[in-house]
mmCIF file of C-alpha atoms in Angstrom:
data_model
loop_
_atom_site.group_PDB
_atom_site.id
_atom_site.type_symbol
_atom_site.label_atom_id
_atom_site.label_comp_id
_atom_site.label_asym_id
_atom_site.label_seq_id
_atom_site.Cartn_x
_atom_site.Cartn_y
_atom_site.Cartn_z
ATOM 1 C CA MET M 8 20.335 8.240 -18.772
ATOM 2 C CA ALA M 9 18.724 7.919 -15.199
ATOM 3 C CA ARG M 10 15.965 10.206 -14.496
ATOM 4 C CA PRO M 11 16.565 12.901 -12.009
ATOM 5 C CA ILE M 12 15.037 11.762 -8.533
ATOM 6 C CA CYS M 13 13.815 14.086 -5.931
ATOM 7 C CA SER M 14 15.977 13.674 -2.674
ATOM 8 C CA ARG M 15 12.978 13.996 -0.431
ATOM 9 C CA CYS M 16 9.988 12.083 -1.880
ATOM 10 C CA HIS M 17 12.089 9.724 -4.092
ATOM 11 C CA TYR M 18 9.774 10.183 -6.964
ATOM 12 C CA PRO M 19 11.241 11.403 -10.366
ATOM 13 C CA GLN M 20 11.728 15.166 -10.154
ATOM 14 C CA ALA M 21 8.987 15.416 -13.072
ATOM 15 C CA THR M 22 6.317 13.820 -10.804
ATOM 16 C CA CYS M 23 7.685 15.115 -7.438
ATOM 17 C CA LEU M 24 5.164 15.097 -4.595
ATOM 18 C CA CYS M 25 6.579 17.326 -2.109
ATOM 19 C CA ALA M 26 4.239 20.206 -2.530
ATOM 20 C CA GLN M 27 1.067 17.843 -2.158
ATOM 21 C CA VAL M 28 2.465 15.865 0.959
ATOM 22 C CA THR M 29 1.111 16.642 4.474
ATOM 23 C CA THR M 30 2.333 14.453 7.361
ATOM 24 C CA MET M 31 -0.034 12.799 9.907
ATOM 25 C CA ARG M 32 0.169 10.788 12.709
ATOM 26 C CA CYS M 33 -2.086 7.961 13.929
ATOM 27 C CA ALA M 34 -2.306 5.621 16.979
ATOM 28 C CA THR M 35 -2.042 2.530 14.748
ATOM 29 C CA ALA M 36 1.403 0.888 14.157
ATOM 30 C CA ILE M 37 1.805 0.216 10.451
ATOM 31 C CA ASP M 38 4.431 -2.287 8.822
ATOM 32 C CA ILE M 39 4.449 -2.597 5.045
ATOM 33 C CA LEU M 40 6.183 -5.635 3.670
ATOM 34 C CA GLN M 41 7.494 -4.652 0.291
ATOM 35 C CA HIS M 42 8.654 -6.819 -2.391
ATOM 36 C CA PRO M 43 12.131 -5.807 -3.683
ATOM 37 C CA ALA M 44 10.629 -5.336 -7.129
ATOM 38 C CA GLU M 45 8.376 -2.645 -6.002
ATOM 39 C CA THR M 46 11.417 -0.372 -4.924
ATOM 40 C CA ARG M 47 12.034 0.223 -8.622
ATOM 41 C CA VAL M 48 8.315 1.037 -9.513
ATOM 42 C CA ALA M 49 7.889 4.640 -9.840
ATOM 43 C CA LYS M 50 4.168 4.354 -9.370
ATOM 44 C CA ASN M 51 4.557 2.673 -6.202
ATOM 45 C CA THR M 52 2.230 3.735 -3.292
ATOM 46 C CA ALA M 53 4.012 2.486 -0.142
ATOM 47 C CA ARG M 54 6.230 5.521 -0.653
ATOM 48 C CA ILE M 55 3.443 7.863 -0.248
ATOM 49 C CA CYS M 56 2.281 6.052 2.732
ATOM 50 C CA LYS M 57 5.732 6.709 4.404
ATOM 51 C CA LEU M 58 5.854 10.247 3.365
ATOM 52 C CA CYS M 59 2.360 10.986 4.971
ATOM 53 C CA VAL M 60 2.607 8.782 7.799
ATOM 54 C CA PRO M 61 6.332 8.715 8.817
ATOM 55 C CA GLN M 62 6.065 6.248 11.741
ATOM 56 C CA THR M 63 5.306 3.676 8.920
ATOM 57 C CA GLN M 64 7.945 0.943 8.663
ATOM 58 C CA ILE M 65 8.776 -0.594 5.434
ATOM 59 C CA TRP M 66 10.406 -4.153 5.227
ATOM 60 C CA ILE M 67 11.931 -4.991 1.886
ATOM 61 C CA GLY M 68 12.101 -8.618 1.218
ATOM 62 C CA GLN M 69 10.182 -11.845 0.073
ATOM 63 C CA ASP M 70 11.483 -14.716 2.178
ATOM 64 C CA PRO M 71 11.148 -15.328 5.960
ATOM 65 C CA ALA M 72 14.758 -14.475 6.625
ATOM 66 C CA ASP M 73 14.159 -11.131 5.118
ATOM 67 C CA PHE M 74 11.546 -10.394 7.865
ATOM 68 C CA ALA M 75 13.429 -11.942 10.665
ATOM 69 C CA ALA M 76 13.820 -8.530 12.555
ATOM 70 C CA LEU M 77 10.096 -7.924 12.024
ATOM 71 C CA GLN M 78 9.004 -11.292 13.443
ATOM 72 C CA ALA M 79 11.276 -10.660 16.511
ATOM 73 C CA GLU M 80 9.359 -7.406 17.108
ATOM 74 C CA LEU M 81 5.955 -8.977 16.662
ATOM 75 C CA ALA M 82 6.922 -11.792 19.191
ATOM 76 C CA ALA M 83 7.274 -8.979 21.852
ATOM 77 C CA GLU M 84 4.217 -6.946 20.554
ATOM 78 C CA THR M 85 1.620 -6.091 23.067
ATOM 79 C CA ARG M 86 -0.842 -4.958 20.731
ATOM 80 C CA VAL M 87 -3.159 -6.980 18.374
ATOM 81 C CA VAL M 88 -1.355 -7.704 15.045
ATOM 82 C CA TRP M 89 -3.571 -7.922 11.924
ATOM 83 C CA LEU M 90 -2.541 -8.787 8.506
ATOM 84 C CA LEU M 91 -4.485 -7.024 5.754
ATOM 85 C CA TYR M 92 -4.834 -9.679 3.113
ATOM 86 C CA PRO M 93 -7.905 -11.172 1.263
ATOM 87 C CA SER M 94 -7.402 -14.853 2.049
ATOM 88 C CA ASP M 95 -10.048 -17.287 2.187
ATOM 89 C CA LEU M 96 -10.122 -17.070 6.132
ATOM 90 C CA ALA M 97 -10.026 -13.211 6.132
ATOM 91 C CA GLN M 98 -12.644 -11.394 8.148
ATOM 92 C CA PRO M 99 -14.397 -8.238 7.223
ATOM 93 C CA PHE M 100 -12.465 -5.302 8.724
ATOM 94 C CA GLY M 101 -15.336 -4.083 10.851
ATOM 95 C CA GLU M 102 -15.754 -7.475 12.572
ATOM 96 C CA LEU M 103 -12.253 -7.525 13.788
ATOM 97 C CA ILE M 104 -12.716 -3.997 15.127
ATOM 98 C CA ALA M 105 -15.756 -4.892 17.107
ATOM 99 C CA ALA M 106 -13.721 -7.588 18.815
ATOM 100 C CA VAL M 107 -10.847 -5.498 19.962
ATOM 101 C CA GLN M 108 -10.670 -3.299 23.126
ATOM 102 C CA PRO M 109 -9.817 0.148 22.061
ATOM 103 C CA GLN M 110 -6.979 0.702 24.624
ATOM 104 C CA VAL M 111 -5.061 -2.496 23.422
ATOM 105 C CA GLY M 112 -4.091 -0.792 20.086
ATOM 106 C CA VAL M 113 -3.683 -2.486 16.696
ATOM 107 C CA ARG M 114 -0.457 -3.063 14.617
ATOM 108 C CA LEU M 115 -1.358 -3.469 10.977
ATOM 109 C CA LEU M 116 0.746 -5.416 8.431
ATOM 110 C CA LEU M 117 0.217 -4.998 4.560
ATOM 111 C CA LEU M 118 1.985 -6.601 1.699
ATOM 112 C CA ASP M 119 3.186 -4.265 -0.994
ATOM 113 C CA ALA M 120 3.586 -6.054 -4.386
ATOM 114 C CA THR M 121 1.752 -7.139 -7.564
ATOM 115 C CA TRP M 122 -1.089 -9.372 -6.791
ATOM 116 C CA LYS M 123 0.872 -12.301 -8.210
ATOM 117 C CA LYS M 124 3.971 -11.403 -6.142
ATOM 118 C CA ALA M 125 1.885 -10.781 -2.962
ATOM 119 C CA TYR M 126 0.502 -14.245 -3.367
ATOM 120 C CA LYS M 127 3.944 -15.679 -3.623
ATOM 121 C CA MET M 128 5.168 -13.758 -0.427
ATOM 122 C CA TRP M 129 2.136 -15.181 1.341
ATOM 123 C CA GLN M 130 3.064 -18.700 0.227
ATOM 124 C CA LEU M 131 6.734 -18.282 1.329
ATOM 125 C CA ASN M 132 5.922 -16.855 4.762
ATOM 126 C CA PRO M 133 3.627 -19.393 6.555
ATOM 127 C CA TRP M 134 4.160 -17.164 9.681
ATOM 128 C CA LEU M 135 1.695 -14.644 8.167
ATOM 129 C CA ASP M 136 -1.068 -17.192 8.100
ATOM 130 C CA LYS M 137 -0.969 -17.525 11.940
ATOM 131 C CA LEU M 138 -1.937 -13.789 12.205
ATOM 132 C CA PRO M 139 -5.631 -12.753 12.196
ATOM 133 C CA LYS M 140 -6.442 -11.519 8.550
ATOM 134 C CA ALA M 141 -8.780 -8.709 7.528
ATOM 135 C CA ASN M 142 -10.172 -7.900 4.215
ATOM 136 C CA LEU M 143 -11.849 -4.674 2.603
ATOM 137 C CA SER M 144 -13.371 -6.537 -0.320
ATOM 138 C CA HIS M 145 -16.458 -4.230 -0.165
ATOM 139 C CA LEU M 146 -14.451 -1.534 -1.379
ATOM 140 C CA GLU M 147 -13.301 -0.462 -4.937
ATOM 141 C CA SER M 148 -9.973 0.770 -6.023
ATOM 142 C CA ASN M 149 -9.510 4.282 -7.456
ATOM 143 C CA TYR M 150 -5.997 3.332 -8.682
ATOM 144 C CA ARG M 151 -6.278 4.144 -12.457
ATOM 145 C CA ILE M 152 -2.694 4.091 -13.423
ATOM 146 C CA ARG M 153 -1.899 0.584 -12.517
ATOM 147 C CA LYS M 154 -3.969 -2.561 -13.569
ATOM 148 C CA SER M 155 -5.540 -4.824 -10.902
ATOM 149 C CA PRO M 156 -7.272 -8.268 -11.628
ATOM 150 C CA LYS M 157 -10.327 -7.298 -9.738
ATOM 151 C CA SER M 158 -12.032 -3.847 -8.922
ATOM 152 C CA HIS M 159 -11.740 -4.421 -5.157
ATOM 153 C CA TYR M 160 -8.093 -5.103 -5.221
ATOM 154 C CA LEU M 161 -6.730 -1.854 -3.583
ATOM 155 C CA SER M 162 -3.323 -0.250 -3.833
ATOM 156 C CA THR M 163 -1.365 -0.167 -0.585
ATOM 157 C CA LEU M 164 -2.126 3.295 0.018
ATOM 158 C CA GLU M 165 -5.934 2.872 -0.242
ATOM 159 C CA ALA M 166 -5.741 -0.203 1.925
ATOM 160 C CA LEU M 167 -3.973 1.773 4.472
ATOM 161 C CA ALA M 168 -6.149 5.006 4.412
ATOM 162 C CA TYR M 169 -9.480 2.866 4.386
ATOM 163 C CA SER M 170 -8.035 0.887 7.415
ATOM 164 C CA LEU M 171 -6.964 3.860 9.348
ATOM 165 C CA ALA M 172 -10.338 5.559 8.762
ATOM 166 C CA ALA M 173 -12.107 2.408 10.244
ATOM 167 C CA LEU M 174 -9.791 2.053 13.262
ATOM 168 C CA GLU M 175 -9.530 5.667 14.008
ATOM 169 C CA PRO M 176 -12.722 7.499 12.988
ATOM 170 C CA GLU M 177 -11.516 10.879 14.265
ATOM 171 C CA LEU M 178 -8.403 10.602 11.998
ATOM 172 C CA ASP M 179 -8.336 12.936 8.965
ATOM 173 C CA THR M 180 -6.950 10.538 6.176
ATOM 174 C CA GLN M 181 -7.218 13.024 3.401
ATOM 175 C CA PRO M 182 -3.644 13.660 3.416
ATOM 176 C CA LEU M 183 -2.981 10.221 1.899
ATOM 177 C CA PHE M 184 -5.737 10.563 -0.805
ATOM 178 C CA ARG M 185 -4.541 14.071 -1.750
ATOM 179 C CA ALA M 186 -0.971 12.881 -2.331
ATOM 180 C CA PHE M 187 -2.344 9.684 -4.106
ATOM 181 C CA HIS M 188 -4.609 11.805 -6.425
ATOM 182 C CA ALA M 189 -1.696 14.162 -7.142
ATOM 183 C CA MET M 190 0.698 11.223 -7.848
ATOM 184 C CA GLN M 191 -1.824 9.791 -10.517
ATOM 185 C CA GLY M 192 -2.231 13.110 -11.973
ATOM 186 C CA HIS M 193 1.313 13.678 -12.477
ATOM 187 C CA PHE M 194 1.820 10.416 -14.130
ATOM 188 C CA GLN M 195 -1.440 10.751 -16.355
ATOM 189 C CA VAL M 196 -0.153 14.088 -17.571
ATOM 190 C CA ARG M 197 3.263 12.585 -18.383
ATOM 191 C CA ASP M 198 1.780 9.703 -20.335
ATOM 192 C CA VAL M 199 -0.426 11.962 -22.353
ATOM 193 C CA ARG M 200 2.572 13.880 -23.186
ATOM 194 C CA ARG M 201 4.636 10.863 -24.180
ATOM 195 C CA ALA M 202 1.774 9.495 -26.327
ATOM 196 C CA PRO M 203 2.449 9.517 -30.118
ATOM 197 C CA ALA M 204 0.456 11.991 -32.200
ATOM 198 C CA ALA M 205 -2.496 10.538 -34.183
ATOM 199 C CA THR M 206 -2.006 10.013 -37.763
ATOM 200 C CA GLY M 207 -4.334 8.850 -40.574
ATOM 201 C CA LEU M 208 -3.199 5.217 -40.070
ATOM 202 C CA ASP M 209 -4.874 5.415 -36.649
ATOM 203 C CA ALA M 210 -8.261 5.869 -38.126
ATOM 204 C CA PRO M 211 -10.646 3.069 -37.851
ATOM 205 C CA ALA M 212 -11.270 0.946 -41.144
ATOM 206 C CA ASP M 213 -14.877 1.585 -42.756
#
């Protein structure tokens, strides 16, 4: 039987985040390129990004044709466009910011997928490689409920929150982190409740 889903936040009703969501607005334009598989992941954080920052655009796909409309928008974009992705040619985020005139504005692209699928999206979309690339490799993730290959591999929400904090120092990004921590707390409680009770068979051997 399918789990009841909240019609507003689209999380399972048992882990509904509506009470913890505060909306915010920012000057930065945000585009999240989401792998189709992530739409079915209950712990996906791009959903929280959209809830907290409604101007966020989520583009679902993995091939260039899936992102044709986005590419058309970018072709006419007057703001600088950056891709947040830790490729070998990516620059530290601070270096890119220092080179941009504040009045120009920034449009930020993020990939939302597992790291293996994100790399595949990167390979399938050579147009992404033409964009200036930024990384946040000096930061560590606090995403406890999904595994990452390396400690500095951030969730989509963390990457967005830290990027916005750097781009717009006056912006309060706590709404993103509050919803993020609430979501993790909900799932941790749920997982503890589902865990089987310990038995004598679980005791370590002498």
